[in-house]
PDB file of C-alpha atoms in Angstrom:
ATOM      1  CA  ALA A  12       9.460 -19.515 -22.099  1.00 72.00           C
ATOM      2  CA  GLN A  13       7.256 -16.803 -23.523  1.00 84.00           C
ATOM      3  CA  LYS A  14       9.340 -13.830 -24.546  1.00 91.00           C
ATOM      4  CA  VAL A  15       8.795 -10.575 -26.375  1.00 95.00           C
ATOM      5  CA  THR A  16      11.595  -8.484 -27.819  1.00 96.00           C
ATOM      6  CA  GLN A  17      11.202  -4.863 -28.836  1.00 97.00           C
ATOM      7  CA  ALA A  18      14.603  -3.929 -30.167  1.00 96.00           C
ATOM      8  CA  GLN A  19      13.793  -0.267 -30.767  1.00 97.00           C
ATOM      9  CA  THR A  20      14.182   1.620 -27.518  1.00 96.00           C
ATOM     10  CA  GLU A  21      13.335   5.075 -28.820  1.00 97.00           C
ATOM     11  CA  ILE A  22      12.041   6.417 -32.108  1.00 97.00           C
ATOM     12  CA  SER A  23      11.667  10.053 -33.034  1.00 97.00           C
ATOM     13  CA  VAL A  24       9.694  11.178 -36.074  1.00 97.00           C
ATOM     14  CA  VAL A  25       8.250  14.367 -37.413  1.00 97.00           C
ATOM     15  CA  GLU A  26       4.498  14.690 -37.545  1.00 97.00           C
ATOM     16  CA  LYS A  27       2.862  13.071 -40.592  1.00 97.00           C
ATOM     17  CA  GLU A  28       5.647  10.569 -41.054  1.00 97.00           C
ATOM     18  CA  ASP A  29       4.827   6.880 -41.002  1.00 97.00           C
ATOM     19  CA  VAL A  30       6.519   4.819 -38.312  1.00 98.00           C
ATOM     20  CA  THR A  31       6.782   1.082 -37.654  1.00 98.00           C
ATOM     21  CA  LEU A  32       7.367  -0.417 -34.239  1.00 98.00           C
ATOM     22  CA  ASP A  33       8.874  -3.893 -34.254  1.00 97.00           C
ATOM     23  CA  CYS A  34       7.922  -6.819 -32.049  1.00 97.00           C
ATOM     24  CA  VAL A  35       9.501 -10.282 -32.161  1.00 97.00           C
ATOM     25  CA  TYR A  36       8.185 -13.027 -29.944  1.00 96.00           C
ATOM     26  CA  GLU A  37       9.121 -16.508 -28.765  1.00 94.00           C
ATOM     27  CA  THR A  38       6.609 -19.111 -27.714  1.00 91.00           C
ATOM     28  CA  ARG A  39       6.315 -22.873 -27.542  1.00 88.00           C
ATOM     29  CA  ASP A  40       2.556 -22.704 -27.799  1.00 87.00           C
ATOM     30  CA  THR A  41       0.827 -23.562 -31.049  1.00 86.00           C
ATOM     31  CA  THR A  42      -2.075 -21.301 -30.182  1.00 87.00           C
ATOM     32  CA  TYR A  43      -1.399 -17.961 -28.626  1.00 90.00           C
ATOM     33  CA  TYR A  44      -2.410 -14.336 -28.494  1.00 91.00           C
ATOM     34  CA  LEU A  45      -0.402 -11.203 -29.062  1.00 93.00           C
ATOM     35  CA  PHE A  46      -1.185  -7.743 -27.774  1.00 95.00           C
ATOM     36  CA  TRP A  47      -0.177  -4.150 -28.225  1.00 96.00           C
ATOM     37  CA  TYR A  48      -0.669  -1.567 -25.493  1.00 97.00           C
ATOM     38  CA  LYS A  49       0.000   2.155 -25.451  1.00 97.00           C
ATOM     39  CA  GLN A  50       1.259   3.976 -22.358  1.00 96.00           C
ATOM     40  CA  PRO A  51       0.890   7.757 -22.620  1.00 93.00           C
ATOM     41  CA  PRO A  52       2.613  10.068 -20.141  1.00 89.00           C
ATOM     42  CA  SER A  53      -0.347   9.699 -17.763  1.00 86.00           C
ATOM     43  CA  GLY A  54       0.862   6.163 -17.088  1.00 87.00           C
ATOM     44  CA  GLU A  55      -2.235   4.105 -17.782  1.00 90.00           C
ATOM     45  CA  LEU A  56      -1.736   1.288 -20.253  1.00 94.00           C
ATOM     46  CA  VAL A  57      -4.319   1.438 -23.004  1.00 94.00           C
ATOM     47  CA  PHE A  58      -5.239  -1.667 -24.959  1.00 93.00           C
ATOM     48  CA  LEU A  59      -4.788  -1.338 -28.727  1.00 94.00           C
ATOM     49  CA  ILE A  60      -5.178  -4.796 -30.233  1.00 92.00           C
ATOM     50  CA  ARG A  61      -5.298  -8.510 -29.495  1.00 91.00           C
ATOM     51  CA  ARG A  62      -4.408 -11.003 -32.192  1.00 90.00           C
ATOM     52  CA  ASN A  63      -5.024 -14.753 -32.260  1.00 89.00           C
ATOM     53  CA  SER A  64      -2.261 -16.845 -33.814  1.00 89.00           C
ATOM     54  CA  PHE A  65      -4.810 -18.512 -36.090  1.00 86.00           C
ATOM     55  CA  ASP A  66      -5.462 -15.277 -37.881  1.00 83.00           C
ATOM     56  CA  GLU A  67      -2.550 -13.924 -39.875  1.00 79.00           C
ATOM     57  CA  GLN A  68      -4.491 -11.308 -41.727  1.00 81.00           C
ATOM     58  CA  ASN A  69      -3.205  -7.815 -41.299  1.00 82.00           C
ATOM     59  CA  GLU A  70      -5.470  -5.512 -39.373  1.00 85.00           C
ATOM     60  CA  ILE A  71      -6.123  -1.837 -39.911  1.00 86.00           C
ATOM     61  CA  SER A  72      -7.823   0.537 -37.525  1.00 88.00           C
ATOM     62  CA  GLY A  73      -7.755   4.110 -38.724  1.00 93.00           C
ATOM     63  CA  ARG A  74      -4.136   5.224 -38.858  1.00 94.00           C
ATOM     64  CA  TYR A  75      -2.993   2.072 -37.067  1.00 95.00           C
ATOM     65  CA  SER A  76      -2.141  -1.202 -38.758  1.00 94.00           C
ATOM     66  CA  TRP A  77      -0.597  -4.441 -37.597  1.00 94.00           C
ATOM     67  CA  ASN A  78       1.442  -6.950 -39.587  1.00 93.00           C
ATOM     68  CA  PHE A  79       1.453 -10.429 -38.058  1.00 93.00           C
ATOM     69  CA  GLN A  80       3.891 -12.949 -39.573  1.00 92.00           C
ATOM     70  CA  LYS A  81       4.231 -16.340 -37.928  1.00 91.00           C
ATOM     71  CA  SER A  82       7.095 -17.292 -40.231  1.00 91.00           C
ATOM     72  CA  THR A  83       9.280 -14.613 -38.686  1.00 94.00           C
ATOM     73  CA  SER A  84       7.560 -14.551 -35.260  1.00 94.00           C
ATOM     74  CA  SER A  85       6.844 -10.884 -35.648  1.00 95.00           C
ATOM     75  CA  PHE A  86       3.889  -8.672 -34.881  1.00 95.00           C
ATOM     76  CA  ASN A  87       4.788  -5.192 -36.068  1.00 96.00           C
ATOM     77  CA  PHE A  88       2.763  -2.047 -35.557  1.00 96.00           C
ATOM     78  CA  THR A  89       2.622   0.822 -38.037  1.00 96.00           C
ATOM     79  CA  ILE A  90       1.258   4.289 -37.443  1.00 97.00           C
ATOM     80  CA  THR A  91       0.475   6.142 -40.638  1.00 96.00           C
ATOM     81  CA  ALA A  92       0.665   9.929 -40.750  1.00 97.00           C
ATOM     82  CA  SER A  93       1.809  10.150 -37.139  1.00 97.00           C
ATOM     83  CA  GLN A  94       0.487  12.875 -34.856  1.00 97.00           C
ATOM     84  CA  VAL A  95       1.870  14.475 -31.724  1.00 96.00           C
ATOM     85  CA  VAL A  96      -0.808  12.677 -29.689  1.00 95.00           C
ATOM     86  CA  ASP A  97       0.777   9.377 -30.735  1.00 97.00           C
ATOM     87  CA  SER A  98       3.771  10.171 -28.529  1.00 97.00           C
ATOM     88  CA  ALA A  99       3.844   7.412 -25.923  1.00 97.00           C
ATOM     89  CA  VAL A 100       5.542   4.180 -25.010  1.00 97.00           C
ATOM     90  CA  TYR A 101       4.215   1.183 -26.902  1.00 98.00           C
ATOM     91  CA  PHE A 102       4.376  -2.339 -25.562  1.00 98.00           C
ATOM     92  CA  CYS A 103       3.989  -5.672 -27.253  1.00 97.00           C
ATOM     93  CA  ALA A 104       2.849  -8.525 -25.003  1.00 95.00           C
ATOM     94  CA  LEU A 105       2.274 -12.273 -24.979  1.00 92.00           C
ATOM     95  CA  PRO A 106       0.444 -14.343 -22.328  1.00 89.00           C
ATOM     96  CA  ASN A 107       2.576 -16.620 -20.201  1.00 83.00           C
ATOM     97  CA  SER A 108       1.678 -20.200 -19.388  1.00 71.00           C
ATOM     98  CA  GLY A 109      -0.935 -18.932 -16.984  1.00 68.00           C
ATOM     99  CA  TYR A 110      -3.138 -15.935 -17.424  1.00 77.00           C
ATOM    100  CA  ALA A 111      -0.688 -13.071 -17.089  1.00 85.00           C
ATOM    101  CA  LEU A 112       0.809 -11.014 -19.883  1.00 90.00           C
ATOM    102  CA  ASN A 113       4.554 -10.838 -20.505  1.00 92.00           C
ATOM    103  CA  PHE A 114       5.488  -7.437 -21.855  1.00 95.00           C
ATOM    104  CA  GLY A 115       8.426  -6.338 -23.929  1.00 96.00           C
ATOM    105  CA  LYS A 116      10.575  -3.443 -22.759  1.00 96.00           C
ATOM    106  CA  GLY A 117       8.637  -1.040 -24.904  1.00 97.00           C
ATOM    107  CA  THR A 118       9.419   1.457 -27.630  1.00 98.00           C
ATOM    108  CA  SER A 119       9.229   5.123 -26.769  1.00 97.00           C
ATOM    109  CA  LEU A 120       7.810   7.095 -29.672  1.00 98.00           C
ATOM    110  CA  LEU A 121       8.242  10.840 -29.871  1.00 97.00           C
ATOM    111  CA  VAL A 122       6.349  12.697 -32.567  1.00 97.00           C
ATOM    112  CA  THR A 123       7.410  16.290 -33.002  1.00 97.00           C
ATOM    113  CA  PRO A 124       5.479  19.006 -34.820  1.00 95.00           C
TER     114      PRO A 124
ATOM    115  CA  ASP B  26     -17.629   1.346 -16.446  1.00 54.00           C
ATOM    116  CA  THR B  27     -15.528   3.515 -14.145  1.00 76.00           C
ATOM    117  CA  GLY B  28     -12.214   1.869 -14.926  1.00 92.00           C
ATOM    118  CA  VAL B  29      -9.559   0.451 -12.629  1.00 95.00           C
ATOM    119  CA  SER B  30      -8.804   2.793  -9.749  1.00 96.00           C
ATOM    120  CA  GLN B  31      -5.556   2.854  -7.796  1.00 97.00           C
ATOM    121  CA  ASN B  32      -4.690   4.773  -4.650  1.00 96.00           C
ATOM    122  CA  PRO B  33      -2.584   6.594  -3.840  1.00 96.00           C
ATOM    123  CA  ARG B  34      -1.182   7.921  -7.111  1.00 95.00           C
ATOM    124  CA  HIS B  35       2.115   8.725  -5.489  1.00 96.00           C
ATOM    125  CA  LYS B  36       3.792   7.498  -2.336  1.00 97.00           C
ATOM    126  CA  ILE B  37       7.067   8.657  -0.875  1.00 97.00           C
ATOM    127  CA  THR B  38       8.448   6.698   2.014  1.00 97.00           C
ATOM    128  CA  LYS B  39      11.656   6.162   3.896  1.00 97.00           C
ATOM    129  CA  ARG B  40      13.597   2.974   3.637  1.00 97.00           C
ATOM    130  CA  GLY B  41      12.414   0.426   6.156  1.00 97.00           C
ATOM    131  CA  GLN B  42       8.836   1.676   6.330  1.00 97.00           C
ATOM    132  CA  ASN B  43       5.810  -0.354   5.295  1.00 98.00           C
ATOM    133  CA  VAL B  44       3.508   0.813   2.531  1.00 98.00           C
ATOM    134  CA  THR B  45       0.139  -0.368   1.274  1.00 98.00           C
ATOM    135  CA  PHE B  46      -1.505   0.294  -2.063  1.00 97.00           C
ATOM    136  CA  ARG B  47      -5.103  -0.235  -3.003  1.00 97.00           C
ATOM    137  CA  CYS B  48      -6.669  -1.282  -6.284  1.00 97.00           C
ATOM    138  CA  ASP B  49     -10.364  -1.210  -7.155  1.00 97.00           C
ATOM    139  CA  PRO B  50     -10.957  -3.226 -10.310  1.00 96.00           C
ATOM    140  CA  ILE B  51     -13.762  -2.773 -12.769  1.00 94.00           C
ATOM    141  CA  SER B  52     -16.930  -4.029 -11.174  1.00 91.00           C
ATOM    142  CA  GLU B  53     -17.551  -7.742 -11.639  1.00 85.00           C
ATOM    143  CA  HIS B  54     -14.139  -8.439 -13.095  1.00 91.00           C
ATOM    144  CA  ASN B  55     -13.005 -11.811 -11.793  1.00 90.00           C
ATOM    145  CA  ARG B  56      -9.317 -11.419 -12.413  1.00 92.00           C
ATOM    146  CA  LEU B  57      -7.050  -8.911 -10.749  1.00 95.00           C
ATOM    147  CA  TYR B  58      -3.350  -8.497 -11.480  1.00 95.00           C
ATOM    148  CA  TRP B  59      -0.456  -6.625  -9.946  1.00 97.00           C
ATOM    149  CA  TYR B  60       2.502  -5.538 -12.029  1.00 96.00           C
ATOM    150  CA  ARG B  61       5.625  -3.538 -11.285  1.00 97.00           C
ATOM    151  CA  GLN B  62       7.243  -1.199 -13.782  1.00 97.00           C
ATOM    152  CA  THR B  63      10.611   0.465 -13.431  1.00 95.00           C
ATOM    153  CA  LEU B  64      11.886   3.288 -15.583  1.00 92.00           C
ATOM    154  CA  GLY B  65      12.560   2.239 -19.147  1.00 90.00           C
ATOM    155  CA  GLN B  66      11.167  -1.244 -18.651  1.00 93.00           C
ATOM    156  CA  GLY B  67       7.944  -2.989 -19.453  1.00 95.00           C
ATOM    157  CA  PRO B  68       5.505  -4.011 -16.740  1.00 96.00           C
ATOM    158  CA  GLU B  69       6.630  -7.116 -14.852  1.00 95.00           C
ATOM    159  CA  PHE B  70       4.052  -9.518 -13.522  1.00 94.00           C
ATOM    160  CA  LEU B  71       3.885  -9.904  -9.738  1.00 95.00           C
ATOM    161  CA  THR B  72       0.727 -11.824  -8.927  1.00 95.00           C
ATOM    162  CA  TYR B  73      -2.901 -12.359  -9.836  1.00 92.00           C
ATOM    163  CA  PHE B  74      -6.187 -13.277  -8.222  1.00 93.00           C
ATOM    164  CA  GLN B  75      -9.222 -15.037  -9.468  1.00 91.00           C
ATOM    165  CA  ASN B  76     -11.929 -13.683  -7.212  1.00 91.00           C
ATOM    166  CA  GLU B  77     -10.381 -13.929  -3.719  1.00 92.00           C
ATOM    167  CA  ALA B  78      -7.921 -16.720  -4.528  1.00 92.00           C
ATOM    168  CA  GLN B  79      -4.311 -15.798  -5.262  1.00 92.00           C
ATOM    169  CA  LEU B  80      -3.463 -18.205  -8.066  1.00 90.00           C
ATOM    170  CA  GLU B  81      -0.019 -17.243  -9.253  1.00 88.00           C
ATOM    171  CA  LYS B  82       2.977 -15.418  -7.839  1.00 90.00           C
ATOM    172  CA  SER B  83       6.063 -14.329  -9.681  1.00 90.00           C
ATOM    173  CA  ARG B  84       9.492 -14.999  -8.250  1.00 88.00           C
ATOM    174  CA  LEU B  85       9.765 -11.201  -8.129  1.00 85.00           C
ATOM    175  CA  LEU B  86       7.303 -11.236  -5.249  1.00 87.00           C
ATOM    176  CA  SER B  87       9.686 -11.525  -2.330  1.00 89.00           C
ATOM    177  CA  ASP B  88       8.499 -12.395   1.168  1.00 93.00           C
ATOM    178  CA  ARG B  89       8.347  -8.683   1.956  1.00 96.00           C
ATOM    179  CA  PHE B  90       5.455  -8.365  -0.481  1.00 96.00           C
ATOM    180  CA  SER B  91       1.960  -9.537   0.275  1.00 96.00           C
ATOM    181  CA  ALA B  92      -1.226  -9.104  -1.689  1.00 96.00           C
ATOM    182  CA  GLU B  93      -4.797  -9.736  -0.683  1.00 96.00           C
ATOM    183  CA  ARG B  94      -8.211  -9.600  -2.237  1.00 95.00           C
ATOM    184  CA  PRO B  95     -10.384 -10.480   0.745  1.00 91.00           C
ATOM    185  CA  LYS B  96     -13.853 -10.359  -0.758  1.00 86.00           C
ATOM    186  CA  GLY B  97     -13.004 -10.754  -4.389  1.00 84.00           C
ATOM    187  CA  SER B  98     -13.445  -7.066  -5.022  1.00 90.00           C
ATOM    188  CA  PHE B  99     -10.678  -4.576  -4.195  1.00 96.00           C
ATOM    189  CA  SER B 100      -7.103  -5.675  -3.580  1.00 97.00           C
ATOM    190  CA  THR B 101      -4.218  -4.412  -1.488  1.00 97.00           C
ATOM    191  CA  LEU B 102      -0.502  -4.796  -2.061  1.00 97.00           C
ATOM    192  CA  GLU B 103       1.710  -4.319   0.975  1.00 97.00           C
ATOM    193  CA  ILE B 104       5.457  -3.946   0.960  1.00 97.00           C
ATOM    194  CA  GLN B 105       7.169  -4.385   4.307  1.00 97.00           C
ATOM    195  CA  ARG B 106      10.565  -2.938   5.210  1.00 97.00           C
ATOM    196  CA  THR B 107      10.821  -1.061   1.930  1.00 97.00           C
ATOM    197  CA  GLU B 108      14.135  -0.877   0.131  1.00 96.00           C
ATOM    198  CA  GLN B 109      15.324   1.629  -2.445  1.00 96.00           C
ATOM    199  CA  GLY B 110      15.061  -1.075  -5.078  1.00 95.00           C
ATOM    200  CA  ASP B 111      11.309  -1.171  -4.486  1.00 96.00           C
ATOM    201  CA  SER B 112      10.973   2.250  -6.093  1.00 97.00           C
ATOM    202  CA  ALA B 113       8.777   1.685  -9.116  1.00 97.00           C
ATOM    203  CA  MET B 114       5.323   2.155 -10.569  1.00 97.00           C
ATOM    204  CA  TYR B 115       2.910  -0.466  -9.267  1.00 97.00           C
ATOM    205  CA  LEU B 116       0.166  -1.194 -11.736  1.00 97.00           C
ATOM    206  CA  CYS B 117      -3.088  -2.983 -11.171  1.00 97.00           C
ATOM    207  CA  ALA B 118      -5.170  -4.556 -13.912  1.00 96.00           C
ATOM    208  CA  SER B 119      -8.397  -6.490 -14.094  1.00 94.00           C
ATOM    209  CA  ALA B 120     -10.033  -8.786 -16.605  1.00 92.00           C
ATOM    210  CA  PRO B 121     -13.640  -9.881 -16.924  1.00 87.00           C
ATOM    211  CA  LYS B 122     -13.258 -13.500 -17.834  1.00 75.00           C
ATOM    212  CA  VAL B 123     -11.233 -16.528 -16.962  1.00 69.00           C
ATOM    213  CA  ARG B 124      -9.535 -17.424 -20.201  1.00 72.00           C
ATOM    214  CA  VAL B 125      -6.116 -17.228 -21.739  1.00 71.00           C
ATOM    215  CA  GLY B 126      -5.669 -14.238 -23.948  1.00 76.00           C
ATOM    216  CA  GLU B 127      -8.195 -12.076 -22.179  1.00 82.00           C
ATOM    217  CA  LYS B 128      -7.388  -8.409 -22.469  1.00 88.00           C
ATOM    218  CA  LEU B 129      -6.374  -6.584 -19.302  1.00 91.00           C
ATOM    219  CA  PHE B 130      -7.674  -3.212 -18.222  1.00 93.00           C
ATOM    220  CA  PHE B 131      -5.059  -1.199 -16.356  1.00 94.00           C
ATOM    221  CA  GLY B 132      -5.210   1.506 -13.743  1.00 95.00           C
ATOM    222  CA  SER B 133      -2.979   4.573 -13.713  1.00 93.00           C
ATOM    223  CA  GLY B 134      -0.653   3.043 -11.155  1.00 95.00           C
ATOM    224  CA  THR B 135       0.908   4.026  -7.845  1.00 97.00           C
ATOM    225  CA  GLN B 136       4.354   5.571  -8.115  1.00 97.00           C
ATOM    226  CA  LEU B 137       6.470   4.548  -5.127  1.00 98.00           C
ATOM    227  CA  SER B 138       9.636   6.396  -4.205  1.00 97.00           C
ATOM    228  CA  VAL B 139      11.745   4.951  -1.403  1.00 97.00           C
ATOM    229  CA  LEU B 140      14.242   7.433   0.019  1.00 96.00           C
TER     230      LEU B 140
END
């Protein structure tokens, strides 16, 4: 079965600190996609990144970066120089055998000034 | 692109009552999904439509739940004889294409409280 584990329930950092959110996945598929979504207090899930299993290169988008390692089945997310606006719940997700996404339980990030 | 719209934003009901939620996906998106999210948990898949056809249902979708997408545009999710355990955020999402790994666009959800 497709499964995503986000072991960190809550993380609290002070503004400008770097923070890494962990995601470990299980899949029987040889080709798959991985996602990260952000859920701010407003409730709407916002897409951050989609990664194809063929591409293990790390990706950087501004202060955000993602480290994909098939050898350890991990797809970790790092925020550099965190800001208060980064406070949200972050979800890692993996498609199931159909077309729906299976989400992890999420990591709640609190960035304080 | 006006985004996925869900109504109402909040619904409070008494146990045993029926409730209906509406979702308007992004125009021309073929796929429409319903998810449920309880406090401290990730969204859990309930069901999805490709156009008007309901193609997959989760085991979480008990017989008290029914979803429709009559003309392949908006969708409704009805819960009959609500129970306190139905209290949750109900999220709708849509996707433009029929392929695995397509990104989903989510609405802001309907927060249901069953008293």
